[in-house]
mmCIF file of C-alpha atoms in Angstrom:
data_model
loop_
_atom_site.group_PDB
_atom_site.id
_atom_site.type_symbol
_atom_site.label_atom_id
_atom_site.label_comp_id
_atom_site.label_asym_id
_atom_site.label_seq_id
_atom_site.Cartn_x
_atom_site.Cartn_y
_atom_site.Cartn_z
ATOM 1 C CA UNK A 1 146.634 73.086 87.231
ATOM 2 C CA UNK A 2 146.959 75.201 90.809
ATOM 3 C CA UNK A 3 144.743 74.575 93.352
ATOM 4 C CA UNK A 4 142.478 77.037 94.072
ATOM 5 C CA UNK A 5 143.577 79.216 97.589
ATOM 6 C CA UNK A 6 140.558 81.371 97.510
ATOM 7 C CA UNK A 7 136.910 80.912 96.130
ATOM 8 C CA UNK A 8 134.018 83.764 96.327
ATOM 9 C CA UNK A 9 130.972 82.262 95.330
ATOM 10 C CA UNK A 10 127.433 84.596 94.739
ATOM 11 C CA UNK A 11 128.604 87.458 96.604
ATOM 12 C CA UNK A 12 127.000 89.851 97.337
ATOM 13 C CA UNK A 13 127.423 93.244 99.971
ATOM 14 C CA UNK A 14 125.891 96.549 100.896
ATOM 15 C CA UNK A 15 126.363 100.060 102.940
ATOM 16 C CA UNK A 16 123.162 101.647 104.323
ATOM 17 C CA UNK A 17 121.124 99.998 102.094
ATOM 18 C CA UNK A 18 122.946 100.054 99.016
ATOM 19 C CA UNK A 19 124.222 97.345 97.042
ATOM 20 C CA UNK A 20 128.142 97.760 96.582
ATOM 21 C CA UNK A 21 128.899 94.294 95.280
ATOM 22 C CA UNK A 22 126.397 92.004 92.978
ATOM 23 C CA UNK A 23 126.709 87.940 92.961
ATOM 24 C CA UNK A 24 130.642 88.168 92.652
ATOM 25 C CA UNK A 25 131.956 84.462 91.549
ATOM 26 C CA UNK A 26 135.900 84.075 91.468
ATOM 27 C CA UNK A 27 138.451 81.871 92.027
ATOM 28 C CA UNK A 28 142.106 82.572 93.120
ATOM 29 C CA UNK A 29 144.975 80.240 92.689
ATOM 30 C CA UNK A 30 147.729 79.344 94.846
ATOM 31 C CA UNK A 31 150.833 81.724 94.049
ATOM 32 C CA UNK A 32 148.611 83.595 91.950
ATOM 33 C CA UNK A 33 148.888 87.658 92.257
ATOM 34 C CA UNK A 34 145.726 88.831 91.366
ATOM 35 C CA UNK A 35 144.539 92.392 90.522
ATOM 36 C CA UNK A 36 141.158 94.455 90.865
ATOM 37 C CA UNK A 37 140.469 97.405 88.414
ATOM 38 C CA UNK A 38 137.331 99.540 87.970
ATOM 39 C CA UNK A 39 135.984 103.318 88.256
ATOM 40 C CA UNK A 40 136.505 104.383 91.758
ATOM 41 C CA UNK A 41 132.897 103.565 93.741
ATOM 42 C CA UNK A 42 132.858 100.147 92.062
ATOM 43 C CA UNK A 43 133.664 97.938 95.072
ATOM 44 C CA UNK A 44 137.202 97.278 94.571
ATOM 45 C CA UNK A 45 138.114 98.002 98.460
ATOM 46 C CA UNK A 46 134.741 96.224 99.598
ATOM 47 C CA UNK A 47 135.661 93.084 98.486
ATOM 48 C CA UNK A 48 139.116 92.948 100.158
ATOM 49 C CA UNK A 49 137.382 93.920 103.222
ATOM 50 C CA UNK A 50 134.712 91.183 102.640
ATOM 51 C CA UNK A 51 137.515 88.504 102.104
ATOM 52 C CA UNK A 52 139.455 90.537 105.276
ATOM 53 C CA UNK A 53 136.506 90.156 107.312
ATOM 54 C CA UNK A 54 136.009 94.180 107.937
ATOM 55 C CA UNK A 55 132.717 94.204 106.059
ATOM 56 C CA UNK A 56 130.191 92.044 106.247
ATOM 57 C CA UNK A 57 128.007 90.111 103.736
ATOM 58 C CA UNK A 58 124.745 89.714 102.632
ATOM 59 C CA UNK A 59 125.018 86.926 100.524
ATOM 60 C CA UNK A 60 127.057 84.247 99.284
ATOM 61 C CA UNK A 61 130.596 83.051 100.889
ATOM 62 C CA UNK A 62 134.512 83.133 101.146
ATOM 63 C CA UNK A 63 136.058 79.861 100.930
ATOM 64 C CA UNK A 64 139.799 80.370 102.107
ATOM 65 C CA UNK A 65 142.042 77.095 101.631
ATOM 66 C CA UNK A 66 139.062 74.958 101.823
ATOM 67 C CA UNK A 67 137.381 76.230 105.428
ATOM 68 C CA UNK A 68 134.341 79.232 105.101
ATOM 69 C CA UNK A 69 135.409 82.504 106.239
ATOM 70 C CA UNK A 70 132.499 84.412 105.692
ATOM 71 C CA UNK A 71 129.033 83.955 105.041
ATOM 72 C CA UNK A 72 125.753 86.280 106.462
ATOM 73 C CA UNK A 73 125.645 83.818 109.140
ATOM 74 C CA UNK A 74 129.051 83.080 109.939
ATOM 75 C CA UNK A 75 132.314 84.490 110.077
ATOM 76 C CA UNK A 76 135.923 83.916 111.129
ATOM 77 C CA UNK A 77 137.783 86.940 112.954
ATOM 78 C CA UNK A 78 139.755 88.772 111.168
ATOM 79 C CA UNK A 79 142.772 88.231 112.872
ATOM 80 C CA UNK A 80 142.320 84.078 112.663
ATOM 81 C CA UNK A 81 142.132 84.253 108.741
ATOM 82 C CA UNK A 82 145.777 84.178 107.875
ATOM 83 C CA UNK A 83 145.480 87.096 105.642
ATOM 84 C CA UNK A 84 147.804 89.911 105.507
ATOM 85 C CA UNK A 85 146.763 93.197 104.737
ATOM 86 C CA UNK A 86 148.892 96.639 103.659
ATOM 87 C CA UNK A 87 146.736 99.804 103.329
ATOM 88 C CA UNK A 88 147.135 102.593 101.210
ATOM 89 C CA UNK A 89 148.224 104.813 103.913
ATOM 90 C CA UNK A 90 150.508 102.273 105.671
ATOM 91 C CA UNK A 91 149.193 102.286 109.034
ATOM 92 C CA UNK A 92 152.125 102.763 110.997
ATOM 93 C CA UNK A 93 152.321 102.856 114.755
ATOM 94 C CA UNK A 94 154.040 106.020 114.685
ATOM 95 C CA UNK A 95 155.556 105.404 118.184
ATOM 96 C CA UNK A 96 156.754 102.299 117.463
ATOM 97 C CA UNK A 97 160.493 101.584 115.469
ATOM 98 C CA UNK A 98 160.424 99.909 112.410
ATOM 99 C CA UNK A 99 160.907 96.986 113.936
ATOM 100 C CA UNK A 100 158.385 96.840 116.499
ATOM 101 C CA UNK A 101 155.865 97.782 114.073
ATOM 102 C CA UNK A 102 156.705 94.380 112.041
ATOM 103 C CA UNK A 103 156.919 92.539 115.514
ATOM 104 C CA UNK A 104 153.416 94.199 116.468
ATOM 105 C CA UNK A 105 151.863 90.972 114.159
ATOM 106 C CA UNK A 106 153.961 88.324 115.861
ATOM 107 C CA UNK A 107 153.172 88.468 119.134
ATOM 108 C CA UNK A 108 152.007 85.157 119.440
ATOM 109 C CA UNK A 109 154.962 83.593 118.406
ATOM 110 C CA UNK A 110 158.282 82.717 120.573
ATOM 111 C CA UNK A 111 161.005 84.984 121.177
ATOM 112 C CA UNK A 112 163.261 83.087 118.569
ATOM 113 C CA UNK A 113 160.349 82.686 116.484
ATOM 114 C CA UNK A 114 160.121 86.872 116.436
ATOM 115 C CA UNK A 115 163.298 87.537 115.660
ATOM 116 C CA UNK A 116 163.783 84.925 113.094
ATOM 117 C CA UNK A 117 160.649 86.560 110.774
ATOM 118 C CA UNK A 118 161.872 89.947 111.655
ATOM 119 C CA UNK A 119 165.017 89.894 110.256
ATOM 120 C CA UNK A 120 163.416 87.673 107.054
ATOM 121 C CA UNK A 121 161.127 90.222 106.752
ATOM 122 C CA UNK A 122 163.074 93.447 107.030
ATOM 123 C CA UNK A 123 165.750 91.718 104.314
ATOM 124 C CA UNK A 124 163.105 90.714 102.032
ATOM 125 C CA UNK A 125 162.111 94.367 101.871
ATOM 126 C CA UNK A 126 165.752 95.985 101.788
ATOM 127 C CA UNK A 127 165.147 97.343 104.994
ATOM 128 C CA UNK A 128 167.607 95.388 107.644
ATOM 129 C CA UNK A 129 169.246 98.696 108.679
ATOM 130 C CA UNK A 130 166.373 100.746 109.560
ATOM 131 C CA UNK A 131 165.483 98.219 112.170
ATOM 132 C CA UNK A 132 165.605 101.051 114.761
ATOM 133 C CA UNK A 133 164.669 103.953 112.786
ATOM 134 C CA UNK A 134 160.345 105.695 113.332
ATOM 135 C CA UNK A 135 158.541 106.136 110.711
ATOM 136 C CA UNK A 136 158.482 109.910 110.209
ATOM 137 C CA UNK A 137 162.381 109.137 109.748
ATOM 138 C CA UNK A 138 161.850 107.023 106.604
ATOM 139 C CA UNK A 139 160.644 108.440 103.105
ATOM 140 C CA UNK A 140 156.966 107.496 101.642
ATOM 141 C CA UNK A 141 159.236 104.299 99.920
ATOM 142 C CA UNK A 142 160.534 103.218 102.889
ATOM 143 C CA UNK A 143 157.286 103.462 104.925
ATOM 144 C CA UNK A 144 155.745 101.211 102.390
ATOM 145 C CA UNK A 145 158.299 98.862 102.649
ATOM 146 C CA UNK A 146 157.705 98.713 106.235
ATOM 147 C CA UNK A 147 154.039 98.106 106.074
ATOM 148 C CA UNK A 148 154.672 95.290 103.078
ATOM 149 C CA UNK A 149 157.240 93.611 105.745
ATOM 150 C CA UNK A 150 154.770 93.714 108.725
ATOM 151 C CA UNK A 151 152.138 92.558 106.806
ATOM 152 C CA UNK A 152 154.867 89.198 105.233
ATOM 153 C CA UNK A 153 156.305 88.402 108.401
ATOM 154 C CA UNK A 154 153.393 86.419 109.689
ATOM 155 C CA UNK A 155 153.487 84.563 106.581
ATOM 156 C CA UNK A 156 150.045 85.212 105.725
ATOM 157 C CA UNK A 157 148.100 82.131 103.572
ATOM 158 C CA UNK A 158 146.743 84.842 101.361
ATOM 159 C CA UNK A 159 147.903 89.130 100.789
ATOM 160 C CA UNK A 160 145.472 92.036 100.157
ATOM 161 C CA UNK A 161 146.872 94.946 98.620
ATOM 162 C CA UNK A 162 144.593 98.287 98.591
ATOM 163 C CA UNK A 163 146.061 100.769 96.690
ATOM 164 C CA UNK A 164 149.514 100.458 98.177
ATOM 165 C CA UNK A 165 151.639 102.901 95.779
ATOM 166 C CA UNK A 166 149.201 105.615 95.047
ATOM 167 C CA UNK A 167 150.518 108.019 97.496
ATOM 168 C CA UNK A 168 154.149 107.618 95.896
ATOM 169 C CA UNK A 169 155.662 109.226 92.821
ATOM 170 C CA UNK A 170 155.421 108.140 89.159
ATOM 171 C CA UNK A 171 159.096 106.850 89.130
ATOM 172 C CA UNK A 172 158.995 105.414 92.415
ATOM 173 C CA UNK A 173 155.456 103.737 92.202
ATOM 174 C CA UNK A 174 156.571 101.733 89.132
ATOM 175 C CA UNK A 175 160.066 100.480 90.718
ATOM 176 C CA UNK A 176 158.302 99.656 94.078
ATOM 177 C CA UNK A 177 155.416 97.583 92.186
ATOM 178 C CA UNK A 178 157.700 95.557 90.394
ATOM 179 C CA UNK A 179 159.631 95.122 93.545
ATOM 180 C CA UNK A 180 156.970 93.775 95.556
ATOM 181 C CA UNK A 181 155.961 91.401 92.451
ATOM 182 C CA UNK A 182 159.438 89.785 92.407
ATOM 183 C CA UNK A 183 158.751 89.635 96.814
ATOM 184 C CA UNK A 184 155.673 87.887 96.581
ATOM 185 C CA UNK A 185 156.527 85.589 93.722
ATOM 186 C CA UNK A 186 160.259 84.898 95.401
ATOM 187 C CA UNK A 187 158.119 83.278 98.644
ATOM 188 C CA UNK A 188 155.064 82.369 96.382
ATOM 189 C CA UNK A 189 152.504 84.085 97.884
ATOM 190 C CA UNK A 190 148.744 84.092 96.622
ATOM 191 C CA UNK A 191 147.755 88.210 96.649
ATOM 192 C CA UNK A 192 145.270 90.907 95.534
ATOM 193 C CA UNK A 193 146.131 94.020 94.616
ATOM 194 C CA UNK A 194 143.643 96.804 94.126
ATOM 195 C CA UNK A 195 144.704 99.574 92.057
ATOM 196 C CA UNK A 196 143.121 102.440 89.913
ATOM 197 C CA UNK A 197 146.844 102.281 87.785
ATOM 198 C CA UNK A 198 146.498 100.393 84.822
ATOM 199 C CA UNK A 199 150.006 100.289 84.175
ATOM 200 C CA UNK A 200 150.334 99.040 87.554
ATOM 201 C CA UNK A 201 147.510 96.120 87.513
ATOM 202 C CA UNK A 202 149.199 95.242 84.296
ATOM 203 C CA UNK A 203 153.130 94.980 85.862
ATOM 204 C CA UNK A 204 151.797 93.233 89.086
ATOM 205 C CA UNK A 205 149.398 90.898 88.620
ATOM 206 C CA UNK A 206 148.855 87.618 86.475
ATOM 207 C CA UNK A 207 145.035 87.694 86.388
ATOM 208 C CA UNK A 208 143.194 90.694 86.736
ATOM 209 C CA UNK A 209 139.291 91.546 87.669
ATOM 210 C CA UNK A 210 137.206 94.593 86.168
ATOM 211 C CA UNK A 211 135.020 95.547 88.024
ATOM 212 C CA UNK A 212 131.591 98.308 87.281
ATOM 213 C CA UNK A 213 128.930 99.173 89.674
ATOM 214 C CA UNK A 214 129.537 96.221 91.574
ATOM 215 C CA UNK A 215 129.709 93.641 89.049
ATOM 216 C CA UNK A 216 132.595 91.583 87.687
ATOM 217 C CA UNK A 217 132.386 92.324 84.117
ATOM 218 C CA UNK A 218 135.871 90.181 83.389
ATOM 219 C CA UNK A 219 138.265 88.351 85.009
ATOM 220 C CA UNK A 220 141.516 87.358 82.890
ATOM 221 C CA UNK A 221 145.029 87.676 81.809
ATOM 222 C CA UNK A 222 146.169 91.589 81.311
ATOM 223 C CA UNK A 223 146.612 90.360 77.895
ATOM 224 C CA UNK A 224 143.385 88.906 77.102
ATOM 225 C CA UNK A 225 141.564 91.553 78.802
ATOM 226 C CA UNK A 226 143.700 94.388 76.172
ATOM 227 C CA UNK A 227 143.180 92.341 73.314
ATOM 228 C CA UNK A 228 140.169 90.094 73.881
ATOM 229 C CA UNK A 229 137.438 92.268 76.190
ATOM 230 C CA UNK A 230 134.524 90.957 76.580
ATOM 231 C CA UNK A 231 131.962 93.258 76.448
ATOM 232 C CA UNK A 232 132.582 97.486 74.979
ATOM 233 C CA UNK A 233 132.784 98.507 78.997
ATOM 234 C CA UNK A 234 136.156 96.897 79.170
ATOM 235 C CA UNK A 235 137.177 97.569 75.985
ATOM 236 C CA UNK A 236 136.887 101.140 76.470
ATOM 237 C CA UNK A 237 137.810 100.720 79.764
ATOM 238 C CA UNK A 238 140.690 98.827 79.575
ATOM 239 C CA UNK A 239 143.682 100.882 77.944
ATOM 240 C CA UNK A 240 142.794 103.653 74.913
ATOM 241 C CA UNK A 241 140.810 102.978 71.687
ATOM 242 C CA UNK A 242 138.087 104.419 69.360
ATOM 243 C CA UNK A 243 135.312 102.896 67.800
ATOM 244 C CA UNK A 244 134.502 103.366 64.540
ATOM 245 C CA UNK A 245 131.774 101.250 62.202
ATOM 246 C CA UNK A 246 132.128 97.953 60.423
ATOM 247 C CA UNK A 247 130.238 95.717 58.687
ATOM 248 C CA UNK A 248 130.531 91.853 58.606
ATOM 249 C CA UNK A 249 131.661 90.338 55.319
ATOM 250 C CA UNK A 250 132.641 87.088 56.625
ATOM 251 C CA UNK A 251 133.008 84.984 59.509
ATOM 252 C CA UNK A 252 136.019 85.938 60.999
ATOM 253 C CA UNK A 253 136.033 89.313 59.208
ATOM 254 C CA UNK A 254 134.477 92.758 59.006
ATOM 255 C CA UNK A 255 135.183 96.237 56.433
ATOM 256 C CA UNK A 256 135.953 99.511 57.766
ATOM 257 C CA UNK A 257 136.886 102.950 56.289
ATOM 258 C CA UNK A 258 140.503 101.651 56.825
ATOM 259 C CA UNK A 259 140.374 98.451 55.574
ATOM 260 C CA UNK A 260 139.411 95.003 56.188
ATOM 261 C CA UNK A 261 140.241 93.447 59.756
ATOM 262 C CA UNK A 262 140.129 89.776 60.402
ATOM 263 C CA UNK A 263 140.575 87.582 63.413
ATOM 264 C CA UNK A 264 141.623 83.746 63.713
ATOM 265 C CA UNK A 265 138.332 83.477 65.610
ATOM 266 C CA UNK A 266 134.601 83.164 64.448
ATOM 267 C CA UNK A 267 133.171 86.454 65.676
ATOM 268 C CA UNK A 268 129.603 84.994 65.503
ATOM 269 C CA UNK A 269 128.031 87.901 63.963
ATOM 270 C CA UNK A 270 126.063 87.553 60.614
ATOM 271 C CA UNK A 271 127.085 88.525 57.297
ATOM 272 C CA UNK A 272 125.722 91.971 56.854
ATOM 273 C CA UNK A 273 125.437 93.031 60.391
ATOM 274 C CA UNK A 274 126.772 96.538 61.064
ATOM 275 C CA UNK A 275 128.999 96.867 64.248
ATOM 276 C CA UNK A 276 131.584 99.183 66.233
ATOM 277 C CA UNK A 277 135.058 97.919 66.048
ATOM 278 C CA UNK A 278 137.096 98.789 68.472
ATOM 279 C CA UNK A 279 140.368 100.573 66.668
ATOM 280 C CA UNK A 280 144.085 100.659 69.656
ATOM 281 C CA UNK A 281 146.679 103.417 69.190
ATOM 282 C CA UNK A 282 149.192 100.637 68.815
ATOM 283 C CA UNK A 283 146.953 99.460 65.344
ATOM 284 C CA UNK A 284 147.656 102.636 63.508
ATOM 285 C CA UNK A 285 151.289 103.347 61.801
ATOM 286 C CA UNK A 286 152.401 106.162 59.745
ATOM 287 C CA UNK A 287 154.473 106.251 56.428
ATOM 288 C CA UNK A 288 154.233 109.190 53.788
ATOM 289 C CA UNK A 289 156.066 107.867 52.037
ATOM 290 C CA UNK A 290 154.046 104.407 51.342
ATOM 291 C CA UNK A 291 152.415 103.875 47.782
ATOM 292 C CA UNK A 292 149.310 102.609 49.540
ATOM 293 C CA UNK A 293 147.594 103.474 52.777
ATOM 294 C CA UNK A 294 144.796 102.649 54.586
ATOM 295 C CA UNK A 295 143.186 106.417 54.639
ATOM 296 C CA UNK A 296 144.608 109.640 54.944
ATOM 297 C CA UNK A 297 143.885 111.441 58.195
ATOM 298 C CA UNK A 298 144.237 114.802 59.828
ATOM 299 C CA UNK A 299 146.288 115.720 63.270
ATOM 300 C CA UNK A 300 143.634 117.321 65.844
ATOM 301 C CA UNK A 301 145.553 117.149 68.900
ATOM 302 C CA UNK A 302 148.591 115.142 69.994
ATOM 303 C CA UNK A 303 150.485 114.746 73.283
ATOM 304 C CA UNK A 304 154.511 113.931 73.789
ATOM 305 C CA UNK A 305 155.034 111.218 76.019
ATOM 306 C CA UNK A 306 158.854 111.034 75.464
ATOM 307 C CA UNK A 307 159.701 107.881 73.327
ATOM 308 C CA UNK A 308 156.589 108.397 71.464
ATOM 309 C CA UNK A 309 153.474 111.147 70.663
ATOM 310 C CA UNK A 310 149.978 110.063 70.736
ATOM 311 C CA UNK A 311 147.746 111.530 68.280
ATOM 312 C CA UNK A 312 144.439 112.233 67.682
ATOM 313 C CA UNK A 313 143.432 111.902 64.274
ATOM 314 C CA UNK A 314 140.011 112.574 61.951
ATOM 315 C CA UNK A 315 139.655 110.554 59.109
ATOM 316 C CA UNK A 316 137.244 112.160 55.954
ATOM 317 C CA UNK A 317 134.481 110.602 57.406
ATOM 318 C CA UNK A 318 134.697 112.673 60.076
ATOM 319 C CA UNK A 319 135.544 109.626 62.689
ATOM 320 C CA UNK A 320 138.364 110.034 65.328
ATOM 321 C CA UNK A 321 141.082 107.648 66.219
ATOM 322 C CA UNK A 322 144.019 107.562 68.037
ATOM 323 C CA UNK A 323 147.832 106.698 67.132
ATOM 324 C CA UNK A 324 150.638 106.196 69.432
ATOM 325 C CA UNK A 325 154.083 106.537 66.840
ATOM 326 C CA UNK A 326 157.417 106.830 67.926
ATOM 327 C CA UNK A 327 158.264 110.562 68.945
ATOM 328 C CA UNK A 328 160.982 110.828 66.010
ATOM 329 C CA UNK A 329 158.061 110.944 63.681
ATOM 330 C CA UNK A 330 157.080 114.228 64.684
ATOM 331 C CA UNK A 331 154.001 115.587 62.342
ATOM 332 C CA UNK A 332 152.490 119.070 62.950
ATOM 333 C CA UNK A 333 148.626 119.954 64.002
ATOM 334 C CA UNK A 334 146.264 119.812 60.845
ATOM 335 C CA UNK A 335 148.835 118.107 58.817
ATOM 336 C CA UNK A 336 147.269 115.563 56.653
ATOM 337 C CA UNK A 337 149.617 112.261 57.206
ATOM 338 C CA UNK A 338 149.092 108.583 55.229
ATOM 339 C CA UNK A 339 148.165 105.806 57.925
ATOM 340 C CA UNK A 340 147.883 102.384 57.617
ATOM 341 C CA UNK A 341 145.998 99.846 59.896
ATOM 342 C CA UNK A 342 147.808 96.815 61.418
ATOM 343 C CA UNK A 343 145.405 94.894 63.006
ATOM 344 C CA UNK A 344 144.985 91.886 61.261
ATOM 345 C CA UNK A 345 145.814 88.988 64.113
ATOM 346 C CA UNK A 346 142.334 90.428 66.152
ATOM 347 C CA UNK A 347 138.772 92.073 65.989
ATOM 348 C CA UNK A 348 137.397 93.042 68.710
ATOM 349 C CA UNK A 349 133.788 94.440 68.084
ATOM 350 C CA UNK A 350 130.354 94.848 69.593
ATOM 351 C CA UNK A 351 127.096 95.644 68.394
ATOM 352 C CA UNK A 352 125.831 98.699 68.252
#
């Protein structure tokens, strides 16, 4: 097991007398990139500026690499923490070149030293022949790039991320993300990365926080928080689903209106008990031509996505779910299609 780099313990932080953040507990290991979703207001960027030291706290601590570095009596200067930081609008020094905006952070550091990390950093970032170029010369990409270099070349103990892509495009967003993953793993650096992109949390990060009105509600694996959420915020949070209603005929098993879905788990729910089960896109597949089906449903809507369509679909009962099929099957509005639930390796489902 990694030891732990970072450790928040109880807490807790306000603006003009409101609470932001409520007894937050995590733990962050070394070389671990680590992600922070929630609805926006939910004190995603608070807590990197907690851990940062730009906002302060009125209770509990941040333990970096063993040593307090905020508490509501004490706290270590920003610029003494070790951490880097890249904002979501870069922060250039628009006067500067692109190289003494990564040098601006190693001023403390000998001539050699300075030189050395500058041209690590600017490589590590596909940038060693822009050394010379301003910013307003280099595209939203490259800027980014820039700001991710000067905030490596100090070779911060710990990286905060907030919101780092969202003012690039779709295509460029997702190549930069995974770009920056295979940087920070490459040199093994612990990180945080706040993000309102799924997708993005998801392709960045090996253990992700979600986060309402201040409160951690999980903190997990992107897998286990798709396929194993806690409570119904993060399941309806986390990704697309509908619930529909199920009753418990077993231990690991409950009925619906399209069939029987079991899980290798105990759900701990009595036999009997009614509850909402939580229903993905990716459950549902579509064959007319199948003897047997789970229920027969009718297109409402649907939306091309390229390699597939997701629909939206009303079963007799009147309930709506969603199915995400490949794009070749390509069914018209109000046509009644044969469906078939494949769910069967997990339940996830709440009480009403």
């Amino acid at each position: 097991m990694k030891a732990s780099l970072l450790d928040i313990s109880q807490l807790a932080c306000s603006h003009n007398g409101q609470t932001i953040i409520r007894s937050l507990n995590l733990t962050v290991e070394t070389g671990t990139i680590c992600g922070l979703l929630g609805p926006s207001g939910c004190g995603k960027t608070t807590i990197l500026r907690a851990i940062a030291g730009f906002h302060p706290v009125d209770e509990g601590k941040v333990v970096l690499d063993g040593k307090t570095i905020t508490s509501p009596t004490a706290s270590v200067a920003p610029e003494k923490r070790g951490i880097g930081f890249v904002f979501q609008d870069y922060a250039l020094f628009p006067h500067l070149t692109v190289a003494e905006n990564i040098l601006f952070g190693l001023k403390q550091r000998s001539g050699t030293q300075q030189q050395s990390q500058l041209r690590e950093a600017l490589a590590l970032v596909g940038l060693s022949a822009f050394a010379e170029r301003m910013p307003f010369e280099l595209s939203g990409g490259q800027q980014q790039r820039v700001a991710l270099a000067r905030a490596l070349a100090p070779e911060p103990r710990l990286l905060l991320l907030d919101e780092p892509f969202s003012n690039l495009d779709t295509h460029l967003r997702s190549q930069l993300s995974r770009e920056v993953r295979g940087i920070l793993k490459h040199k093994g650096i612990t990180a945080i990365l706040v993000t309102h992109d799924q997708q993005e949390a998801f392709a960045v990060a090996d253990q992700i926080g979600v986060l309402d009105n201040g409160t951690l509600q999980q903190w997990d694996t992107p897998y286990r928080l798709y396929h194993e959420p806690v409570n119904h915020f993060v399941a309806t949070f986390i990704g697309k689903g509908s619930f529909i209603p199920g009753k418990v005929i077993g231990p690991t098993c409950v009925s619906t209106e399209l069939g029987e879905i079991c899980s290798d788990k105990p759900h701990g729910h009595e036999t009997g008990s009614h509850l909402s089960v939580l229903i993905r896109p990716d459950d549902i597949t579509c064959d007319n031509s199948a003897t047997s089906a789970s229920a027969v449903a009718t297109i409402i809507d649907k939306v091309f996505n390229g390699a597939s369509t997701l629909y939206l679909l009303q079963l007799d009962s009147g309930n709506r779910i969603e199915a995400l099929l490949p794009s070749h099957q390509n069914y018209a509005l109000h046509e009644r299609i044969a469906i078939n639930l494949h769910a069967a390796d997990h339940l996830i489902a709440f009480t009403h």
